[in-house]
PDB file of C-alpha atoms and ligand atoms in Angstrom:
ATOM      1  CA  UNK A   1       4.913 -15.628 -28.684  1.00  0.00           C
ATOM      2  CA  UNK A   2       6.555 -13.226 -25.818  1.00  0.00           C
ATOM      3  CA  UNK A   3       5.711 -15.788 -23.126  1.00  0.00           C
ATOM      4  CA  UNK A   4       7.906 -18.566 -25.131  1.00  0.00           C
ATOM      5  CA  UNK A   5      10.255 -15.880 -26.507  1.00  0.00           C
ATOM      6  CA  UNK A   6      11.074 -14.472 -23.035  1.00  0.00           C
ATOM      7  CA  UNK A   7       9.153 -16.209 -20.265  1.00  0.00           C
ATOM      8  CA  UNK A   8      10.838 -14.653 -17.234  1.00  0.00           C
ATOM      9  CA  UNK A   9       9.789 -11.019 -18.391  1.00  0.00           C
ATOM     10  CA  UNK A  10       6.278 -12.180 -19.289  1.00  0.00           C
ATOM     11  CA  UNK A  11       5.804 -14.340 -15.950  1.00  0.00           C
ATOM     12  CA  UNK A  12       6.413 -10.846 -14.301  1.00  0.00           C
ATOM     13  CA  UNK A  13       4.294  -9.225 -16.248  1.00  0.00           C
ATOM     14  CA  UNK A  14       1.613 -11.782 -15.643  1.00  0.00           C
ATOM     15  CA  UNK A  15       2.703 -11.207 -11.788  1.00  0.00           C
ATOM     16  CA  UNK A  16       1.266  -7.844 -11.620  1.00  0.00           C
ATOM     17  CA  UNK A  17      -2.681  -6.774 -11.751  1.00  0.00           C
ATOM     18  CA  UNK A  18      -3.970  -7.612 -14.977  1.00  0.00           C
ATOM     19  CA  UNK A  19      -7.014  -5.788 -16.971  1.00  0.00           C
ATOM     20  CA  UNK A  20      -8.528  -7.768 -19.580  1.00  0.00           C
ATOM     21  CA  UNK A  21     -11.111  -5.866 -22.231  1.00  0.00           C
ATOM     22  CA  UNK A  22     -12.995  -8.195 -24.069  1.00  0.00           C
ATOM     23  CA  UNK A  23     -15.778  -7.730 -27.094  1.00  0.00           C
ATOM     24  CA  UNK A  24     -17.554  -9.132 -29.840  1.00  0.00           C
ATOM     25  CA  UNK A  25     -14.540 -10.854 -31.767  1.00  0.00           C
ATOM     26  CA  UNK A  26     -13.817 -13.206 -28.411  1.00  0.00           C
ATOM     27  CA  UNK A  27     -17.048 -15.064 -28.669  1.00  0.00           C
ATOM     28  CA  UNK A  28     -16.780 -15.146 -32.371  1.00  0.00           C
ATOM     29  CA  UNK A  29     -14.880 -17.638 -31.483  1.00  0.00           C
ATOM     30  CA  UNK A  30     -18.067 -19.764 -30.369  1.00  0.00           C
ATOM     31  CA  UNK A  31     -20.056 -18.701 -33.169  1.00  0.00           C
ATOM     32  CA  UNK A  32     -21.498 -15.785 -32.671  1.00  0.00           C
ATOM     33  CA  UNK A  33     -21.505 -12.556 -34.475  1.00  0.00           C
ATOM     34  CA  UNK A  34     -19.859  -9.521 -34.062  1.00  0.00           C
ATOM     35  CA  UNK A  35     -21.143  -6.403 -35.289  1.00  0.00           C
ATOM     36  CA  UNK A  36     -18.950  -4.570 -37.402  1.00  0.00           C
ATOM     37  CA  UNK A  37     -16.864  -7.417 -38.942  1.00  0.00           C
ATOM     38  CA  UNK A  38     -17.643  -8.999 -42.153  1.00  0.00           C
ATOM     39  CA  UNK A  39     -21.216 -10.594 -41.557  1.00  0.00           C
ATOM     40  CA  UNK A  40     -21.545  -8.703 -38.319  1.00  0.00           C
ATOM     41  CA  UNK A  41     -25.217  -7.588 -37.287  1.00  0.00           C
ATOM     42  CA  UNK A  42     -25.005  -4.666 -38.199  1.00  0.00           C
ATOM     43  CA  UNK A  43     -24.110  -5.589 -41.840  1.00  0.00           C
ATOM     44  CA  UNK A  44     -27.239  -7.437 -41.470  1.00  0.00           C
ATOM     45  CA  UNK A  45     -29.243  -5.134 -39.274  1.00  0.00           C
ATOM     46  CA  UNK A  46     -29.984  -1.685 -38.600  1.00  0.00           C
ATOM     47  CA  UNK A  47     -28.740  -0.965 -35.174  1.00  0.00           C
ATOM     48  CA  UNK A  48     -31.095   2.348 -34.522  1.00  0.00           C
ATOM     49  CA  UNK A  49     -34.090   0.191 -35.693  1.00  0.00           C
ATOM     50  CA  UNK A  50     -33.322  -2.320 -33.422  1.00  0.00           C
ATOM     51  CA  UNK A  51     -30.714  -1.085 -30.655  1.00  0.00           C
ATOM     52  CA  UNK A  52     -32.430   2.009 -29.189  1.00  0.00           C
ATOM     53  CA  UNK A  53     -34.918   2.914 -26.805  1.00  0.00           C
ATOM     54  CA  UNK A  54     -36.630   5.206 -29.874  1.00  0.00           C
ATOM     55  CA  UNK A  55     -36.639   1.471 -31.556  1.00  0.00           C
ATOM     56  CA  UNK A  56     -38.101  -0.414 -28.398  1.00  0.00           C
ATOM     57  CA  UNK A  57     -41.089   2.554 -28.231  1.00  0.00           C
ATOM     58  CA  UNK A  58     -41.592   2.227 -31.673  1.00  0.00           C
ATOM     59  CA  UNK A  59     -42.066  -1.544 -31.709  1.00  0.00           C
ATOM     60  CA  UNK A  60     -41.420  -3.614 -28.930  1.00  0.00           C
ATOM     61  CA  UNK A  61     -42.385  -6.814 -30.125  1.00  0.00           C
ATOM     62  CA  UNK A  62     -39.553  -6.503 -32.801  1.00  0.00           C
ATOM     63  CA  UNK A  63     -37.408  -5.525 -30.720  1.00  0.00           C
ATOM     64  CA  UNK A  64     -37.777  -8.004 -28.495  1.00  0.00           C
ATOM     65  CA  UNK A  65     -37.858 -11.443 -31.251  1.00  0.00           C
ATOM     66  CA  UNK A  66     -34.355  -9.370 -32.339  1.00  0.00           C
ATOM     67  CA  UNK A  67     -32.748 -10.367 -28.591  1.00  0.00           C
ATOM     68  CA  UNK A  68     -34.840 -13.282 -28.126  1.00  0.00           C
ATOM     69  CA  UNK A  69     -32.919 -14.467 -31.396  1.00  0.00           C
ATOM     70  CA  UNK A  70     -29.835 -13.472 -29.594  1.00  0.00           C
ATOM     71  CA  UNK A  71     -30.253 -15.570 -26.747  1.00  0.00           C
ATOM     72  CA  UNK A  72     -30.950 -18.525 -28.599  1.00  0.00           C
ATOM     73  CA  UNK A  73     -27.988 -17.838 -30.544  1.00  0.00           C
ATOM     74  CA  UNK A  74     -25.837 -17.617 -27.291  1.00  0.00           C
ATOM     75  CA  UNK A  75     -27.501 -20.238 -25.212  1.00  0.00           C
ATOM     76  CA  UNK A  76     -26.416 -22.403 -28.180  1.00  0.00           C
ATOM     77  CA  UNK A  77     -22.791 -21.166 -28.131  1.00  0.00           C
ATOM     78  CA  UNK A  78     -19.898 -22.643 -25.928  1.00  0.00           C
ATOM     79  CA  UNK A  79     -17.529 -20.955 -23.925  1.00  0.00           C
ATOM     80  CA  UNK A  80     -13.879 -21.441 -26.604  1.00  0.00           C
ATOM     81  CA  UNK A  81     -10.669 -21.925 -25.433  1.00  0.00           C
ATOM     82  CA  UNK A  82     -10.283 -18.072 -25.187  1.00  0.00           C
ATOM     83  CA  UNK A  83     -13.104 -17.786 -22.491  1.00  0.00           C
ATOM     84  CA  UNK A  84     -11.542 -20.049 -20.670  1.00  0.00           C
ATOM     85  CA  UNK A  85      -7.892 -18.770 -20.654  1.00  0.00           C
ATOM     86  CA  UNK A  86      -9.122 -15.738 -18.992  1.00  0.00           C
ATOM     87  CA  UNK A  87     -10.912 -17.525 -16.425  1.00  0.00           C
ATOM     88  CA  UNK A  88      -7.852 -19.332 -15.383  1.00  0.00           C
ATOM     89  CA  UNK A  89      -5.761 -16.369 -15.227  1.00  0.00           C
ATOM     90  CA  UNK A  90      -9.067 -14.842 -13.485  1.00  0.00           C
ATOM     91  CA  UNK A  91      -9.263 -18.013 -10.962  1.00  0.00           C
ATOM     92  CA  UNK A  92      -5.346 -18.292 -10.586  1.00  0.00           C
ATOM     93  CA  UNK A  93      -5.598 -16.102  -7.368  1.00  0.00           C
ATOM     94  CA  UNK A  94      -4.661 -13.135  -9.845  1.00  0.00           C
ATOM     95  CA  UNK A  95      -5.784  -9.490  -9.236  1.00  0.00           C
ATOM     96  CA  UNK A  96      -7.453  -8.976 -12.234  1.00  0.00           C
ATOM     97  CA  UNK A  97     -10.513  -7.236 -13.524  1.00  0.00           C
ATOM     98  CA  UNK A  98     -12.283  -8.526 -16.547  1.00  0.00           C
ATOM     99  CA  UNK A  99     -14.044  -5.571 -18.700  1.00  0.00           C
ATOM    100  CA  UNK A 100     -16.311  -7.248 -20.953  1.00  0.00           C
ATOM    101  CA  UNK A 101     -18.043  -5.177 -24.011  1.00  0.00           C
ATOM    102  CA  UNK A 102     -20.387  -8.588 -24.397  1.00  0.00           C
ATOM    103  CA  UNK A 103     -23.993  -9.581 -23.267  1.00  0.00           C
ATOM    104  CA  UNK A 104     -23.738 -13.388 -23.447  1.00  0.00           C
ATOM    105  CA  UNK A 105     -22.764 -15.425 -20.552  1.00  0.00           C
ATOM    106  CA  UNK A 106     -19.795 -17.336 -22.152  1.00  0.00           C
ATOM    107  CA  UNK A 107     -17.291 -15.734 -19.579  1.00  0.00           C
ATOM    108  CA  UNK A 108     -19.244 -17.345 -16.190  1.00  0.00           C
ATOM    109  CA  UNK A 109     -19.846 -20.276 -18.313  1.00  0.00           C
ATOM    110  CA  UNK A 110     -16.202 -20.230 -18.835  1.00  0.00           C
ATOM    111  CA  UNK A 111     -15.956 -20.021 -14.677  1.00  0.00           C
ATOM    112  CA  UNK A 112     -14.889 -16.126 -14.442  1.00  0.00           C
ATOM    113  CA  UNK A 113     -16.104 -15.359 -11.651  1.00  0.00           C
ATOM    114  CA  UNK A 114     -18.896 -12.758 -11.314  1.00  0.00           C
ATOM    115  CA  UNK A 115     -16.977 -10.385  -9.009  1.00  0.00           C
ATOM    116  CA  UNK A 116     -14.325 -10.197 -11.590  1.00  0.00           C
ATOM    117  CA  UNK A 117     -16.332  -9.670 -14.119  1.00  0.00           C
ATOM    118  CA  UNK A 118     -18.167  -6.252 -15.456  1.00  0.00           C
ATOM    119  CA  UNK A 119     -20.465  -6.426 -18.354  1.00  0.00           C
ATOM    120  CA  UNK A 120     -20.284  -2.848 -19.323  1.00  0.00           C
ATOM    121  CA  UNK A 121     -23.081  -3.179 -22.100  1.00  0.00           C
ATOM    122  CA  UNK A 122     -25.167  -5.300 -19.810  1.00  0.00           C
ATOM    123  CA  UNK A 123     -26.558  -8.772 -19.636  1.00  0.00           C
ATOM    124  CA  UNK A 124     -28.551 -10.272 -22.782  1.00  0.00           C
ATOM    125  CA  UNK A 125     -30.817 -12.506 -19.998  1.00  0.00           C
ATOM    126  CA  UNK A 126     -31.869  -9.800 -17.896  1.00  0.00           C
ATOM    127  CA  UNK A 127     -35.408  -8.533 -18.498  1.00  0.00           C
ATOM    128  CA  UNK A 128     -35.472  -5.286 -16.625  1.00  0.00           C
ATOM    129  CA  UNK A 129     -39.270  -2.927 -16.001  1.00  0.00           C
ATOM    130  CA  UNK A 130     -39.444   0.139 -18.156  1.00  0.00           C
ATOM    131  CA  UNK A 131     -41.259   2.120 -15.053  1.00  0.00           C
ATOM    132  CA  UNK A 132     -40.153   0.417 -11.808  1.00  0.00           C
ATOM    133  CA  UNK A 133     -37.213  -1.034 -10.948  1.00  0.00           C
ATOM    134  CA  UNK A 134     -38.083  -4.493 -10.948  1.00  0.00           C
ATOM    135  CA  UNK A 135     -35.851  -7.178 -12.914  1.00  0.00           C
ATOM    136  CA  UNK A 136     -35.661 -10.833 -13.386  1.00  0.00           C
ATOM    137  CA  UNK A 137     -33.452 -13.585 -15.548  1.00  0.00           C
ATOM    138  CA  UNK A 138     -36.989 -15.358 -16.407  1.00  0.00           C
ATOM    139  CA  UNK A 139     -36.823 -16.928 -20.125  1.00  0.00           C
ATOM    140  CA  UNK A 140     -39.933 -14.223 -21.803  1.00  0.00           C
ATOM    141  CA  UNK A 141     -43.413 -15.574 -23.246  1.00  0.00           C
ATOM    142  CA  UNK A 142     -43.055 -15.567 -26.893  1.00  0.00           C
ATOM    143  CA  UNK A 143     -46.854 -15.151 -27.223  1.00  0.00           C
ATOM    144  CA  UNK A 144     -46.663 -11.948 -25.066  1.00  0.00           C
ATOM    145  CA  UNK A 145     -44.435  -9.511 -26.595  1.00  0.00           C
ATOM    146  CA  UNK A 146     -43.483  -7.219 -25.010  1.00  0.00           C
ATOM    147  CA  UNK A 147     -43.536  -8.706 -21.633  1.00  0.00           C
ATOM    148  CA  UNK A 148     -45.016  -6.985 -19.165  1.00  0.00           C
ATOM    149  CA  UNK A 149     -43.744  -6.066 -15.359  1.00  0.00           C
ATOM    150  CA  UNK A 150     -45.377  -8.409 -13.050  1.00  0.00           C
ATOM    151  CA  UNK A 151     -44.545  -6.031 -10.104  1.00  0.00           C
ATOM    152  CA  UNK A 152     -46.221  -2.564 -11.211  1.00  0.00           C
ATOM    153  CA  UNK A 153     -48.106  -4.128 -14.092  1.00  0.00           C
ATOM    154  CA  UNK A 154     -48.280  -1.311 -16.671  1.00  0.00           C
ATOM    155  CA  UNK A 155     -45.233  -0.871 -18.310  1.00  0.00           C
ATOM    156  CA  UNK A 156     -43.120  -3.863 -20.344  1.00  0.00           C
ATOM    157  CA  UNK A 157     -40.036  -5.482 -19.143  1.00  0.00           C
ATOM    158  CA  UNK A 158     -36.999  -4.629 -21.613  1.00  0.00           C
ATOM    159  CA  UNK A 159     -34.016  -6.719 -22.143  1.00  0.00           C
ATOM    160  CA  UNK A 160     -31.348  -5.298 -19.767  1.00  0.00           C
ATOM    161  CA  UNK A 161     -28.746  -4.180 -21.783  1.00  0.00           C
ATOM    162  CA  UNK A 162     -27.653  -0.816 -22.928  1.00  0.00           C
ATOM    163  CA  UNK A 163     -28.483   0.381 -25.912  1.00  0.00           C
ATOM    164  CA  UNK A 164     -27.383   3.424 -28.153  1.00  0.00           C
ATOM    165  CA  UNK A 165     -27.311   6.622 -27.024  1.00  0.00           C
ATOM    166  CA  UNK A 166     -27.899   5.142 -23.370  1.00  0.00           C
ATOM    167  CA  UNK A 167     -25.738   5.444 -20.233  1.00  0.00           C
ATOM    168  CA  UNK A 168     -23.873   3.229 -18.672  1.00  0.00           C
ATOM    169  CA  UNK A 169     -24.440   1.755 -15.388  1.00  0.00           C
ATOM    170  CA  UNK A 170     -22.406   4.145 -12.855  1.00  0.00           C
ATOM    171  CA  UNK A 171     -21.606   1.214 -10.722  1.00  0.00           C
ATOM    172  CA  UNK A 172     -20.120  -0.607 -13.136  1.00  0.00           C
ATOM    173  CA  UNK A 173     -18.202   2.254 -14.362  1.00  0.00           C
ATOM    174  CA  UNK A 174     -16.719   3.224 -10.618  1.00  0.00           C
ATOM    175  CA  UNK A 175     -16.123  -0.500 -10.349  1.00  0.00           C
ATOM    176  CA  UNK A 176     -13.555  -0.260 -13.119  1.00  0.00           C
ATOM    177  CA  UNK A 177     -12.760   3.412 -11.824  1.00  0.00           C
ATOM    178  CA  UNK A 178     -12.175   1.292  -8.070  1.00  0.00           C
ATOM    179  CA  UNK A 179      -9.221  -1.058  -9.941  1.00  0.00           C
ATOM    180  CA  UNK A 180      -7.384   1.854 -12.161  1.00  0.00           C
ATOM    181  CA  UNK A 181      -7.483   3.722  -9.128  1.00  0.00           C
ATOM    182  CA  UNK A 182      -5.835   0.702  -6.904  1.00  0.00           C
ATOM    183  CA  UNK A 183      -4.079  -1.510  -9.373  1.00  0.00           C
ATOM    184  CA  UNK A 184      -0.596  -0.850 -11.204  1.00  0.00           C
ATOM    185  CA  UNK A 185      -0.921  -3.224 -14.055  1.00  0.00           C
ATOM    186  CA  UNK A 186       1.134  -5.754 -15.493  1.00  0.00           C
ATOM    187  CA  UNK A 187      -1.023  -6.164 -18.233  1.00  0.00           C
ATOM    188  CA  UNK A 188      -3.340  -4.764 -20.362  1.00  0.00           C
ATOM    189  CA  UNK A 189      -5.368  -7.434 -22.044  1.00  0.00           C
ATOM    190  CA  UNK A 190      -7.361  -5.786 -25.363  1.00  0.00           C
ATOM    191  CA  UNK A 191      -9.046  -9.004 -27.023  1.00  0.00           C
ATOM    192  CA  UNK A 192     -11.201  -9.102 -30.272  1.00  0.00           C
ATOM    193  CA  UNK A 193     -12.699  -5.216 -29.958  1.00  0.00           C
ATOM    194  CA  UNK A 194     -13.329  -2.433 -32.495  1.00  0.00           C
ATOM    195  CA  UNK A 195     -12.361  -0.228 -29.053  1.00  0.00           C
ATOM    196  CA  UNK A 196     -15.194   2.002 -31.049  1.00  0.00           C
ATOM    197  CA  UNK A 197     -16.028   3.952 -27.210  1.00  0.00           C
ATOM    198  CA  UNK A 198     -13.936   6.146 -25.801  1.00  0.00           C
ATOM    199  CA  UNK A 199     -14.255   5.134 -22.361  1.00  0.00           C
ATOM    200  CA  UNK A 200     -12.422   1.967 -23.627  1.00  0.00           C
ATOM    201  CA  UNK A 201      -9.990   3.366 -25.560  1.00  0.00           C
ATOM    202  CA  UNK A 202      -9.737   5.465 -22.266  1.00  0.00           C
ATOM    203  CA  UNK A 203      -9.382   3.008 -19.845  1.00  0.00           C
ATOM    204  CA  UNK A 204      -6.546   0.679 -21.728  1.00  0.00           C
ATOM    205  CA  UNK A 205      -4.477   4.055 -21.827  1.00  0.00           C
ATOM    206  CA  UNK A 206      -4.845   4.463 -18.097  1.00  0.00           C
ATOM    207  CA  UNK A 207      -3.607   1.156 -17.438  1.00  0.00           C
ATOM    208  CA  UNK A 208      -1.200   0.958 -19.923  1.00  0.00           C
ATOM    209  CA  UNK A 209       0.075   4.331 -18.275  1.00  0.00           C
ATOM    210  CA  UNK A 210      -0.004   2.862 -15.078  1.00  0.00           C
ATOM    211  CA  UNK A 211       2.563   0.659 -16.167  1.00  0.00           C
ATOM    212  CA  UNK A 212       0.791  -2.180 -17.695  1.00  0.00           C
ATOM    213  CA  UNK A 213       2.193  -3.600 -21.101  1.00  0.00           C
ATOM    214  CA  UNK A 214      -0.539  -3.639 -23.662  1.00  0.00           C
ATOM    215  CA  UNK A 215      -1.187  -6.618 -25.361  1.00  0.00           C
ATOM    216  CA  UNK A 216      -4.199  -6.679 -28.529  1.00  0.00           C
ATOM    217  CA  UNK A 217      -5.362  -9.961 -29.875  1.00  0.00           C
ATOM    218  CA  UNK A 218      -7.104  -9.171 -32.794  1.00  0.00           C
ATOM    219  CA  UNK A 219      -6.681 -10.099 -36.625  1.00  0.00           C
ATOM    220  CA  UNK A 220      -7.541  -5.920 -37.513  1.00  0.00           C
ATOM    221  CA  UNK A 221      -6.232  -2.824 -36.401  1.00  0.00           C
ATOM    222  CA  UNK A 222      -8.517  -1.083 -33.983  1.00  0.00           C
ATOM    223  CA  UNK A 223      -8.327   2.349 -32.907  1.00  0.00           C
ATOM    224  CA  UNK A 224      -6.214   0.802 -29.686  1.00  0.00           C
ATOM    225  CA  UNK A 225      -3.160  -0.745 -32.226  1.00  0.00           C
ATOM    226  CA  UNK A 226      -1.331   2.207 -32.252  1.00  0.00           C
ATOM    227  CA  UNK A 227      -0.690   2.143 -28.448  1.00  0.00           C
ATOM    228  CA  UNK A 228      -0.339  -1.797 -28.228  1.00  0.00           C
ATOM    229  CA  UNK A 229       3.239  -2.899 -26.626  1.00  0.00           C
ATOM    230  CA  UNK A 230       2.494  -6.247 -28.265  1.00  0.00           C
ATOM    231  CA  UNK A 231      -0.423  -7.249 -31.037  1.00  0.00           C
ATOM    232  CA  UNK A 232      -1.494 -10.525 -32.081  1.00  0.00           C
ATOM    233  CA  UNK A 233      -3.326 -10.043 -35.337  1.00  0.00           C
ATOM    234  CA  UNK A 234      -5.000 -14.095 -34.954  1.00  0.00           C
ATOM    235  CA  UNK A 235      -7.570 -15.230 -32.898  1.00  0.00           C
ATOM    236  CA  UNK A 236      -8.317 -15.226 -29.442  1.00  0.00           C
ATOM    237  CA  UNK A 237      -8.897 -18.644 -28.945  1.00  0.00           C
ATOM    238  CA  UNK A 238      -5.477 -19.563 -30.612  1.00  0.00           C
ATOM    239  CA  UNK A 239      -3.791 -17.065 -28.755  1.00  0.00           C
ATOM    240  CA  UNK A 240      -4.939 -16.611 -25.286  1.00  0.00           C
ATOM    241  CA  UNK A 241      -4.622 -20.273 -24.097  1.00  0.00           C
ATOM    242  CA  UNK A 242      -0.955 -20.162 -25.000  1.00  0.00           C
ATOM    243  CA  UNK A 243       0.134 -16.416 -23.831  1.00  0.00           C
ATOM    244  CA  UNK A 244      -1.968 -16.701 -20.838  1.00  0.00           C
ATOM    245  CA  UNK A 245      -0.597 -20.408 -19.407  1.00  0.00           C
ATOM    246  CA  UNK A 246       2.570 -20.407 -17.041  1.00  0.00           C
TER     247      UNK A 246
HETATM  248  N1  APR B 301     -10.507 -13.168 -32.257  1.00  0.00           N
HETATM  249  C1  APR B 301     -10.196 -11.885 -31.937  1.00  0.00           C
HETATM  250  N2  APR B 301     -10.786 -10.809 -32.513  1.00  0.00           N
HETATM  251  C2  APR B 301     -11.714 -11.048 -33.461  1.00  0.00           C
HETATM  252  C3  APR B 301     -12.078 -12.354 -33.863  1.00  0.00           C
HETATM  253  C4  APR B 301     -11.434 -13.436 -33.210  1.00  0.00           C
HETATM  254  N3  APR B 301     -11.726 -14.703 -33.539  1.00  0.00           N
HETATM  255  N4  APR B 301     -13.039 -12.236 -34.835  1.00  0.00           N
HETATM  256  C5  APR B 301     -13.257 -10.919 -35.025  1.00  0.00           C
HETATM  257  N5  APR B 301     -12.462 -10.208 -34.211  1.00  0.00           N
HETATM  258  C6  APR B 301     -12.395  -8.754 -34.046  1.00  0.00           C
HETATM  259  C7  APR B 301     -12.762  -7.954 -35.259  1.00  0.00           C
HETATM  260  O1  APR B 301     -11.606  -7.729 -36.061  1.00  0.00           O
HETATM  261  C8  APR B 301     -13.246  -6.644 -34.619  1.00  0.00           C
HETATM  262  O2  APR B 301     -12.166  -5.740 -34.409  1.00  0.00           O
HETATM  263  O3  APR B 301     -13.371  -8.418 -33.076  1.00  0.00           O
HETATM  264  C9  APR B 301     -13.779  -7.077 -33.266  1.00  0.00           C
HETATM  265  C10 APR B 301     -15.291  -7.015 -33.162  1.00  0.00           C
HETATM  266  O4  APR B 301     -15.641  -5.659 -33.232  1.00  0.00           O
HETATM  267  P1  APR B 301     -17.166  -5.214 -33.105  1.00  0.00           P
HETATM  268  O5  APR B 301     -18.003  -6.070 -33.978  1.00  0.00           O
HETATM  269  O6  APR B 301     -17.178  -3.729 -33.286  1.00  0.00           O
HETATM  270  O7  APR B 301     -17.549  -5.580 -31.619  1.00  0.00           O
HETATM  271  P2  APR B 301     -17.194  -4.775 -30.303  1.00  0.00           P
HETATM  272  O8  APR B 301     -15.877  -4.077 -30.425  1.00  0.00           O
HETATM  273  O9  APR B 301     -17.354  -5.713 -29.175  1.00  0.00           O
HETATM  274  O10 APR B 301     -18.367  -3.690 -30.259  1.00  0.00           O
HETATM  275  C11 APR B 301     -18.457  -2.908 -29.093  1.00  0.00           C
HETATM  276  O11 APR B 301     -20.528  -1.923 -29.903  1.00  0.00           O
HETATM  277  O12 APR B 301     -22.537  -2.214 -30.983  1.00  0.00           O
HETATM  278  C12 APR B 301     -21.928  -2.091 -29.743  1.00  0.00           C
HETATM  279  O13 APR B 301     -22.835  -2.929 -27.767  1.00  0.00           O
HETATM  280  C13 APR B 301     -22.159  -3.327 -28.919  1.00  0.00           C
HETATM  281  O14 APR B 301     -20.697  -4.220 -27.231  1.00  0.00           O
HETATM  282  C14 APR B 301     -20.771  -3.826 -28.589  1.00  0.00           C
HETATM  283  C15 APR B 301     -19.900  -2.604 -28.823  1.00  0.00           C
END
């Protein structure tokens, strides 16, 4: 472990402005399922019957007991040891920007802090309006599938994440944009993703050109190994408690 092997090189490293890019495979580590892994949803599911707005207009009540099964499922999970590494290094007065491929909550129930946080693929608790731009973190009806917008009233509330062949949010994106423009890096943080997007793949190499050494904590190689200063191939909660304390 580099931060036992040679601790004055990695306490500099963990000096500098440090961008972490999380996915599935970190809250695996609280139970939940990823979703190309072994048992991953979408062994188990069909993500264009499920994942898409083609899906949700085809049959929104399915769509919607598929993420109300999700939110059980992470309102059940705990923040691991992993989640909770990061917010320390987040909370540590570090400049650091926390890139997180994940719906659930387990990074602010970890104590991340919002503003250092950027759910990328959106937020598995927000229902969002289909035709206005109302939004709300209210737990749904079961009875009444698909919810609908209690502000315009005629179109159904949608869980607010982003689903294939979607956008993403352009203020999340120029939020990361904002910190690769500013921040030389220390560190490049990959933890427990496929790195199946380009704009991921894309913005580890920016960082990492920036000067940033990258680190991947993942038992597989991804697409990102090959440019990886330093891999783990274990598990994020193992790892990131030790390589991120100092
Ligand atoms: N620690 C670290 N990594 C792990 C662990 C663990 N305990 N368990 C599994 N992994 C790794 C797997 O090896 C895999 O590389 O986590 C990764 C999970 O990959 P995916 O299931 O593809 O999840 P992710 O990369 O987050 O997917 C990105 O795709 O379907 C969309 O919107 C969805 O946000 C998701 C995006």
């Amino acid at each position: 472990m580099v931060s036992k092997s040679d601790p004055k090189r990695w306490q500099r490293i963990l000096s500098g402005p440090v961008l972490v890019i999380t996915g599935a495979g970190l809250s695996a580590d609280s139970g939940l399922q990823t979703f190309r892994g072994a048992g991953g949803l979408w062994r188990n599911y069909n993500p264009m019957t499920l994942a898409t707005p083609a899906a949700f207009a085809l049959d929104p009540k399915l769509v919607w007991e598929w993420y109300q099964w999700r939110r059980d499922e992470a309102m059940k999970a705990k923040p691991n040891a992993g989640h909770v590494a990061i917010a320390q290094l987040a909370t540590r007065g570090q400049d650091c920007l926390i890139v997180t491929q994940n719906v659930d909550d387990l990074h602010e129930r970890a104590g991340t802090p919002v503003n250092q946080l950027v759910h990328i693929h959106g937020d598995l608790f927000l229902n969002r309006c289909t035709g206005c731009d109302y939004s709300n973190r209210e737990p749904i009806c079961l009875s009444e599938l698909p919810p609908s917008c209690p502000r315009c009233r005629r179109s159904p509330l949608r869980p607010g994440v982003v689903w294939f062949g979607e956008s993403l949010n352009p203020a999340f994106i120029e939020r990361v944009e904002d910190f690769l423009r500013r921040a030389k890096c220390g560190l490049v943080l990959v933890v427990g993703t496929t790195a199946t997007f380009h704009y991921i793949i894309e913005w580890a190499l920016r960082a990492k050109r920036s000067g940033g050494v990258l680190v991947e904590i993942n038992p597989e190689e991804t697409e990102l190994s090959g440019a990886a200063d330093l891999t783990y191939r274990e598990r994020a909660a193992q790892v990131l408690p030790e390589l991120l304390s100092f």
